[in-house]
């Protein structure tokens, strides 16, 4: 039997996240869409409440309170050896919060995808220093987007410090986070294996903010460009092994994505569920009847299209739940994580635009959030690896090809 009900231990987390999404995110959605680059101060109080709930164990150590902290699971297996741990909790919480507003979720204090990198590869001492802090992730450079192996930012060991030089662009929460996890190469001649991640404090004098981007969507979230100029960090801030091991290639830094891609897929599931729910209400107000028992030819084109979108959404949701469940159960999930990200990113973008179309001028106007969601959702098919890059990764994994053989 397939039982896809929300595990009972996460019901409280999901209902809390939904309440926050409804009462805090939705009510500030339009405000921070229009006031790009202003800090959503309403989130400070919310972050304090979530911290308190985490300390009290009310959020089961995951989910809304530790969006990025998804590497460990700490969950006990049930009678069938089945675990639902922090990956599943984070995913379920994120889906609810992004039903509220994905831009605000991306700028929640003390969250950020940098924490996923820290959780995946940091040692105990580093976890003590960096755990729980707001951490952004800086991989992309002007000449290195999809091809992260082309990174040019360098890290040179001088005494007890690494000295970082280079440029990083499109860093989510780069202006507001406390820490930035910067990818840099120890030796550009040695390719992928020499790329390591370094934790840089946001107030490090060698890290200079160049500018903030103006964007199509997720305008509540800041996107920063930096120059690293003789930026010195203690050598203990390198995450993972300092050794260059050509055989391991990218595996250290890439581990992060197996945890974060299902979460980004979950964000897409949340935004597109919001689109579907509002569209259903507007269709029903307009007198369109959606009848699940009737064959497609026996109902209106609008109802038929709506049902087709819902089933596509369900497929994306199931893939995403599977990828997170595999991470909790320590099963290798690179393939499923990329499948979930590709399917959810594409499906959510498609659904958001079709919902705008189905609702016509109402869907396109600023009187509804549908037009905003259609702008917000696009990024989820772009960052953490674009649609095309996910398909490439899936093909390589299915065909057993290396990145040199299939590019
Ligand atoms: C709002 C926003 C927030 C972001 N946040 C972060 C962040 O926090 N940290 C960070 O490091 N980066 C971040 N990014 C950067 C993002 O991850 C990159 O934009 C993305 O990886 C694509 O890189 P690129 O823009 O250089 O495009 P390119 O790599 O130049 O790609 C351009 C197009 O070519 C396609 N393409 C590229 N290579 C191939 C191939 N081999 N086969 C087929 N098609 C291909 C791509 O899919 C894309 O459609 C963010 C970007 C945005 C817009």
XYZ file of N, CA and C in Angstrom, residues 31-222:
576
model
N 4.013 43.921 -0.871
C 4.802 45.041 -0.333
C 6.278 44.916 -0.738
N 6.871 43.725 -0.526
C 8.310 43.594 -0.801
C 8.604 43.227 -2.255
N 7.550 42.900 -3.005
C 7.718 42.773 -4.458
C 7.928 44.183 -5.023
N 7.173 45.133 -4.460
C 7.264 46.515 -4.966
C 8.441 47.262 -4.353
N 8.818 46.935 -3.120
C 9.921 47.647 -2.458
C 11.193 46.807 -2.543
N 11.665 46.568 -3.763
C 12.858 45.734 -3.947
C 14.040 46.356 -3.189
N 14.844 45.506 -2.580
C 16.058 45.885 -1.832
C 15.762 46.424 -0.437
N 14.469 46.564 -0.057
C 14.269 46.952 1.345
C 14.095 45.678 2.176
N 14.648 45.708 3.365
C 14.704 44.506 4.192
C 13.339 44.215 4.836
N 12.821 42.993 4.652
C 11.512 42.670 5.256
C 11.654 42.467 6.772
N 11.530 43.555 7.510
C 11.811 43.512 8.957
C 10.822 42.614 9.703
N 9.656 42.371 9.079
C 8.661 41.490 9.716
C 9.251 40.098 9.958
N 10.270 39.737 9.177
C 10.817 38.379 9.295
C 11.690 38.210 10.536
N 12.205 39.319 11.094
C 13.060 39.206 12.278
C 12.306 38.571 13.437
N 11.080 39.063 13.639
C 10.283 38.539 14.748
C 9.961 37.058 14.491
N 9.652 36.771 13.249
C 9.329 35.403 12.872
C 10.526 34.473 13.125
N 11.729 34.945 12.749
C 12.932 34.122 12.944
C 13.132 33.841 14.428
N 12.857 34.849 15.269
C 13.021 34.652 16.714
C 12.034 33.596 17.223
N 10.811 33.644 16.707
C 9.804 32.646 17.127
C 10.265 31.250 16.710
N 10.774 31.148 15.456
C 11.210 29.833 14.959
C 12.401 29.319 15.772
N 13.332 30.233 16.124
C 14.467 29.829 16.971
C 13.958 29.236 18.285
N 12.979 29.920 18.866
C 12.421 29.462 20.136
C 11.789 28.091 19.994
N 11.078 27.896 18.876
C 10.422 26.601 18.656
C 11.464 25.507 18.445
N 12.546 25.849 17.751
C 13.619 24.871 17.543
C 14.242 24.464 18.870
N 14.513 25.496 19.707
C 15.134 25.199 21.000
C 14.230 24.307 21.843
N 12.935 24.556 21.737
C 11.981 23.751 22.501
C 11.673 22.423 21.844
N 12.277 22.166 20.675
C 12.058 20.888 19.988
C 10.724 20.803 19.281
N 9.996 21.934 19.229
C 8.651 21.869 18.643
C 8.655 21.587 17.155
N 9.782 21.881 16.485
C 9.812 21.651 15.033
C 10.566 20.374 14.679
N 10.725 19.490 15.621
C 11.412 18.209 15.377
C 12.796 18.409 14.799
N 13.419 19.548 15.064
C 14.791 19.777 14.611
C 14.932 19.975 13.136
N 13.902 20.356 12.450
C 14.049 20.543 11.005
C 12.940 21.446 10.489
N 12.860 21.486 9.165
C 11.771 22.214 8.539
C 11.995 23.702 8.549
N 10.945 24.447 8.863
C 11.002 25.895 8.748
C 12.187 26.478 9.491
N 12.541 25.884 10.610
C 13.611 26.452 11.416
C 14.987 26.149 10.883
N 15.146 25.115 10.121
C 16.474 24.760 9.628
C 16.365 24.391 8.161
N 15.915 25.351 7.408
C 15.675 25.097 5.994
C 16.896 24.512 5.315
N 18.059 25.033 5.636
C 19.243 24.535 4.945
C 19.922 23.390 5.655
N 19.562 23.138 6.891
C 20.316 22.159 7.672
C 19.832 20.757 7.463
N 20.061 20.242 6.273
C 19.365 19.021 5.941
C 20.254 17.804 5.771
N 21.471 17.827 6.272
C 22.299 16.670 5.956
C 22.055 15.496 6.903
N 22.000 15.785 8.179
C 21.766 14.687 9.107
C 20.292 14.390 9.145
N 19.903 13.278 9.735
C 18.468 13.148 9.869
C 18.060 12.834 11.306
N 18.849 12.068 11.981
C 18.574 11.866 13.391
C 17.228 11.225 13.685
N 16.516 10.796 12.637
C 15.195 10.245 12.862
C 15.299 8.750 13.087
N 14.417 8.246 13.966
C 14.393 6.804 14.188
C 13.622 6.148 13.048
N 14.105 4.955 12.630
C 13.372 4.234 11.591
C 12.101 3.643 12.197
N 11.034 3.517 11.388
C 9.828 2.880 11.901
C 9.948 1.363 11.758
N 8.852 0.639 11.986
C 8.925 -0.825 11.978
C 9.438 -1.398 10.668
N 9.183 -0.705 9.544
C 9.629 -1.198 8.233
C 11.020 -0.689 7.872
N 11.725 -0.067 8.837
C 13.056 0.444 8.542
C 13.006 1.747 7.762
N 11.873 2.409 7.797
C 11.621 3.613 7.016
C 11.876 4.857 7.862
N 12.685 5.787 7.337
C 12.953 7.004 8.104
C 12.355 8.219 7.430
N 11.763 9.090 8.198
C 11.403 10.418 7.713
C 12.114 11.397 8.616
N 13.207 11.946 8.144
C 14.046 12.799 8.978
C 14.010 14.245 8.554
N 15.172 14.909 8.696
C 15.187 16.361 8.513
C 15.040 16.772 7.046
N 15.430 15.901 6.099
C 15.218 16.264 4.690
C 13.729 16.354 4.380
N 12.979 15.355 4.877
C 11.535 15.362 4.627
C 10.876 16.519 5.367
N 11.311 16.751 6.607
C 10.721 17.850 7.390
C 10.990 19.194 6.703
N 12.241 19.396 6.250
C 12.584 20.657 5.581
C 11.738 20.833 4.333
N 11.609 19.746 3.575
C 10.849 19.819 2.324
C 9.390 20.194 2.589
N 8.763 19.497 3.550
C 7.345 19.760 3.822
C 7.138 21.190 4.323
N 8.071 21.659 5.158
C 7.968 23.035 5.657
C 8.125 24.040 4.523
N 9.094 23.776 3.648
C 9.357 24.698 2.531
C 8.184 24.794 1.562
N 7.563 23.653 1.303
C 6.421 23.661 0.375
C 5.349 24.626 0.908
N 5.079 24.520 2.215
C 4.059 25.409 2.800
C 4.501 26.871 2.724
N 5.753 27.136 3.131
C 6.219 28.528 3.172
C 6.225 29.147 1.773
N 6.586 28.352 0.761
C 6.619 28.893 -0.605
C 5.227 29.007 -1.210
N 4.283 28.279 -0.652
C 2.876 28.525 -0.992
C 2.549 29.977 -0.587
N 3.220 30.433 0.474
C 3.020 31.821 0.934
C 3.794 32.802 0.076
N 5.124 32.683 0.039
C 5.929 33.592 -0.792
C 7.363 33.081 -0.867
N 7.812 32.747 -2.066
C 9.160 32.172 -2.203
C 10.244 33.235 -2.021
N 9.972 34.480 -2.412
C 10.977 35.547 -2.243
C 11.263 35.784 -0.772
N 10.196 35.820 0.036
C 10.385 36.043 1.479
C 11.062 34.834 2.118
N 10.693 33.629 1.676
C 11.367 32.429 2.208
C 12.874 32.521 1.957
N 13.250 32.977 0.753
C 14.678 33.010 0.412
C 15.444 34.041 1.231
N 14.723 34.939 1.882
C 15.429 35.937 2.690
C 15.099 35.814 4.181
N 14.704 34.608 4.581
C 14.469 34.367 6.010
C 15.795 34.407 6.762
N 15.897 35.210 7.834
C 17.140 35.254 8.608
C 17.561 33.861 9.081
N 18.863 33.654 9.114
C 19.493 32.406 9.575
C 19.137 31.190 8.732
N 18.672 31.422 7.501
C 18.478 30.287 6.600
C 19.539 30.417 5.508
N 19.255 29.977 4.331
C 20.199 30.154 3.232
C 20.848 28.848 2.852
N 21.092 28.707 1.543
C 21.604 27.431 1.045
C 23.046 27.184 1.476
N 23.755 28.224 1.926
C 25.123 28.032 2.426
C 25.141 27.064 3.598
N 24.073 27.066 4.398
C 24.030 26.137 5.541
C 23.997 24.688 5.068
N 23.445 24.446 3.883
C 23.419 23.075 3.374
C 24.842 22.598 3.096
N 25.668 23.502 2.554
C 27.069 23.148 2.278
C 27.793 22.897 3.589
N 27.529 23.750 4.572
C 28.193 23.588 5.878
C 27.759 22.255 6.503
N 26.444 22.002 6.476
C 25.946 20.764 7.095
C 26.495 19.532 6.383
N 26.694 19.632 5.055
C 27.123 18.451 4.300
C 28.595 18.114 4.532
N 29.471 19.124 4.670
C 30.900 18.801 4.707
C 31.681 19.350 5.899
N 31.049 20.149 6.752
C 31.800 20.745 7.872
C 32.158 19.685 8.918
N 33.301 19.913 9.615
C 33.633 19.019 10.728
C 32.961 19.545 12.007
N 33.142 18.804 13.105
C 32.453 19.161 14.356
C 32.789 20.578 14.806
N 34.086 20.906 14.721
C 34.532 22.236 15.176
C 33.874 23.322 14.336
N 33.813 23.091 13.011
C 33.204 24.088 12.119
C 31.701 24.186 12.347
N 31.081 23.037 12.598
C 29.633 23.057 12.875
C 29.335 23.908 14.107
N 30.243 23.801 15.094
C 30.090 24.604 16.312
C 30.202 26.090 16.014
N 31.142 26.461 15.127
C 31.350 27.892 14.836
C 30.293 28.454 13.884
N 29.914 27.643 12.874
C 29.076 28.188 11.788
C 27.620 27.730 11.822
N 27.354 26.612 12.521
C 25.993 26.056 12.520
C 24.978 27.092 13.003
N 23.820 27.118 12.352
C 22.748 28.009 12.799
C 22.871 29.444 12.326
N 24.004 29.790 11.667
C 24.132 31.172 11.181
C 23.533 31.305 9.785
N 23.197 32.505 9.429
C 22.637 32.785 8.096
C 23.798 32.737 7.098
N 23.761 31.754 6.198
C 24.890 31.552 5.282
C 24.433 31.524 3.825
N 25.035 32.399 3.011
C 24.765 32.407 1.571
C 25.804 31.532 0.861
N 25.549 31.275 -0.416
C 26.426 30.366 -1.168
C 26.889 31.089 -2.434
N 28.206 31.216 -2.607
C 28.721 31.973 -3.759
C 29.550 31.062 -4.660
N 28.918 30.577 -5.705
C 29.590 29.720 -6.677
C 29.779 30.493 -7.981
N 28.692 31.108 -8.459
C 28.659 31.690 -9.812
C 29.629 32.868 -9.971
N 30.259 32.898 -11.152
C 31.176 33.996 -11.521
C 30.813 34.460 -12.925
N 31.334 35.618 -13.344
C 30.994 36.089 -14.697
C 31.299 35.048 -15.780
N 32.347 34.250 -15.588
C 32.717 33.255 -16.611
C 32.405 31.833 -16.166
N 31.705 31.665 -15.064
C 31.403 30.308 -14.574
C 29.992 30.275 -13.997
N 29.020 29.821 -14.807
C 27.641 29.688 -14.337
C 27.328 28.207 -14.263
N 26.739 27.681 -15.337
C 26.437 26.243 -15.368
C 27.710 25.417 -15.235
N 28.787 25.896 -15.839
C 30.043 25.144 -15.791
C 30.851 25.591 -14.572
N 30.476 25.033 -13.405
C 31.140 25.512 -12.186
C 32.603 25.073 -12.120
N 32.991 24.113 -12.961
C 34.406 23.722 -12.983
C 35.282 24.846 -13.549
N 34.655 25.858 -14.157
C 35.427 26.953 -14.763
C 35.736 28.082 -13.769
N 35.457 27.840 -12.502
C 35.668 28.873 -11.475
C 37.098 29.419 -11.491
N 37.214 30.748 -11.416
C 38.537 31.370 -11.463
C 38.970 31.987 -10.142
N 38.047 32.119 -9.212
C 38.437 32.670 -7.902
C 39.475 31.742 -7.279
N 40.575 32.335 -6.819
C 41.669 31.515 -6.301
C 41.763 31.608 -4.779
N 42.286 30.546 -4.179
C 42.557 30.527 -2.740
C 44.006 30.069 -2.568
N 44.822 30.952 -1.988
C 46.244 30.627 -1.832
C 46.571 30.563 -0.347
N 47.236 29.469 0.066
C 47.589 29.326 1.480
C 48.811 30.182 1.791
N 48.661 31.109 2.730
C 49.791 31.924 3.191
C 49.832 31.831 4.706
N 50.782 31.066 5.239
C 50.837 30.856 6.693
C 49.590 30.127 7.151
N 48.878 30.744 8.108
C 47.686 30.105 8.669
C 46.401 30.586 8.010
N 46.551 31.268 6.866
C 45.351 31.842 6.234
C 45.286 31.481 4.748
N 44.050 31.390 4.243
C 43.873 31.356 2.789
C 43.580 32.781 2.330
N 44.168 33.138 1.170
C 43.918 34.466 0.611
C 43.101 34.271 -0.659
N 41.883 34.832 -0.645
C 40.942 34.625 -1.766
C 40.913 35.860 -2.671
N 40.967 35.617 -3.992
C 40.866 36.702 -4.963
C 39.959 36.275 -6.108
N 39.020 37.151 -6.481
C 38.142 36.825 -7.606
C 36.858 37.633 -7.543
N 35.850 37.186 -8.320
C 34.577 37.904 -8.372
C 33.438 36.898 -8.295
N 32.427 37.187 -7.497
C 31.255 36.311 -7.376
C 30.004 37.124 -7.713
N 29.111 36.508 -8.494
C 27.899 37.235 -8.896
C 26.654 36.419 -8.523
N 25.509 37.113 -8.457
C 24.217 36.474 -8.187
C 24.216 35.652 -6.903
N 24.641 36.262 -5.806
C 24.652 35.538 -4.533
C 23.357 35.860 -3.768
N 22.492 34.850 -3.652
C 21.234 35.029 -2.910
C 21.540 35.305 -1.438
N 20.926 36.334 -0.893
C 21.149 36.783 0.500
C 22.577 37.253 0.736
N 23.292 37.551 -0.325
C 24.700 37.947 -0.194
C 24.884 39.209 0.627
N 23.886 40.093 0.622
C 24.018 41.335 1.389
C 23.587 41.152 2.835
N 22.644 40.229 3.066
C 22.024 40.134 4.398
C 22.581 39.007 5.267
N 23.217 38.016 4.643
C 23.688 36.847 5.409
C 24.864 37.218 6.303
N 25.128 36.344 7.312
C 26.287 36.568 8.192
C 27.540 35.918 7.614
N 27.349 34.845 6.858
C 28.470 34.100 6.290
C 28.236 33.906 4.792
N 29.348 33.850 4.029
C 29.220 33.491 2.616
C 30.129 32.276 2.382
N 29.548 31.204 1.867
C 30.361 30.036 1.506
C 30.840 30.265 0.071
N 32.153 30.477 -0.077
C 32.723 30.858 -1.377
C 33.454 29.666 -1.986
N 33.119 29.345 -3.228
C 33.859 28.302 -3.941
C 35.071 28.940 -4.619
N 36.242 28.328 -4.414
C 37.463 28.867 -5.029
C 38.396 27.701 -5.324
N 39.350 27.951 -6.236
C 40.265 26.870 -6.588
C 41.620 27.042 -5.903
N 42.149 25.909 -5.425
C 43.487 25.934 -4.829
C 44.545 25.953 -5.917
N 44.169 25.472 -7.112
C 45.125 25.421 -8.222
C 44.351 25.295 -9.540
N 44.229 26.402 -10.292
C 43.410 26.378 -11.513
C 43.858 25.298 -12.504
N 45.129 24.881 -12.435
C 45.625 23.875 -13.398
C 45.090 22.472 -13.086
N 44.620 22.282 -11.849
C 44.217 20.917 -11.457
C 42.710 20.651 -11.569
N 41.973 21.550 -12.202
C 40.558 21.298 -12.508
C 39.664 21.147 -11.287
N 38.617 20.315 -11.490
C 37.541 20.207 -10.489
C 38.032 19.838 -9.092
N 39.006 18.916 -9.018
C 39.419 18.405 -7.711
C 40.003 19.506 -6.827
N 40.481 20.585 -7.445
C 41.117 21.659 -6.654
C 40.107 22.687 -6.150
N 38.821 22.519 -6.540
C 37.808 23.491 -6.098
C 37.306 23.126 -4.699
N 37.398 24.077 -3.804
C 37.000 23.853 -2.403
C 36.061 24.974 -1.975
N 35.358 24.754 -0.872
C 34.514 25.848 -0.374
C 35.089 26.409 0.928
N 34.981 27.736 1.060
C 35.567 28.476 2.179
C 34.487 29.337 2.821
N 34.462 29.348 4.152
C 33.479 30.202 4.827
C 34.107 31.575 5.068
N 33.430 32.614 4.534
C 33.916 33.989 4.690
C 32.870 34.763 5.489
N 33.324 35.444 6.546
C 32.390 36.283 7.317
C 31.966 37.445 6.419
N 30.705 37.812 6.496
C 30.184 38.865 5.615
C 30.919 40.198 5.831
N 31.383 40.435 7.067
C 32.043 41.725 7.319
C 33.557 41.662 7.113
N 34.054 40.628 6.467
C 35.483 40.545 6.143
C 35.847 41.719 5.216
N 36.866 42.513 5.574
C 37.174 43.702 4.758
C 37.593 43.363 3.320
N 38.002 42.120 3.071
C 38.400 41.728 1.709
C 37.220 41.372 0.811
N 36.005 41.366 1.384
C 34.801 40.999 0.625
C 34.011 42.279 0.366
N 34.055 42.761 -0.884
C 33.430 44.069 -1.154
C 32.183 43.913 -2.019
N 31.062 44.451 -1.498
C 29.810 44.414 -2.265
C 29.953 45.326 -3.477
N 29.691 44.772 -4.666
C 29.793 45.564 -5.886
C 28.431 46.189 -6.212
N 27.376 45.327 -6.279
C 26.035 45.876 -6.516
C 24.955 44.839 -6.176
N 23.710 45.307 -6.068
C 22.555 44.424 -5.904
C 21.791 44.388 -7.222
N 21.315 43.202 -7.598
C 20.599 43.055 -8.876
C 19.147 43.543 -8.779
N 18.620 44.042 -9.883
C 17.172 44.261 -10.035
C 16.647 43.076 -10.839
N 15.521 42.470 -10.395
C 15.150 41.178 -10.972
C 13.697 41.100 -11.439
N 13.442 40.067 -12.265
C 12.087 39.748 -12.738
C 11.168 39.367 -11.570
N 11.660 38.467 -10.724
C 10.838 37.971 -9.603
C 11.667 37.877 -8.333
N 11.142 37.170 -7.339
C 11.719 37.046 -5.978
C 12.419 38.346 -5.552
N 11.677 39.457 -5.681
C 12.293 40.756 -5.399
C 12.503 41.009 -3.909
N 11.826 40.218 -3.053
C 12.053 40.384 -1.613
C 13.440 39.872 -1.228
N 14.011 39.029 -2.087
C 15.309 38.406 -1.801
C 16.424 39.221 -2.444
N 17.479 39.535 -1.679
C 18.588 40.310 -2.262
C 19.539 39.397 -3.028
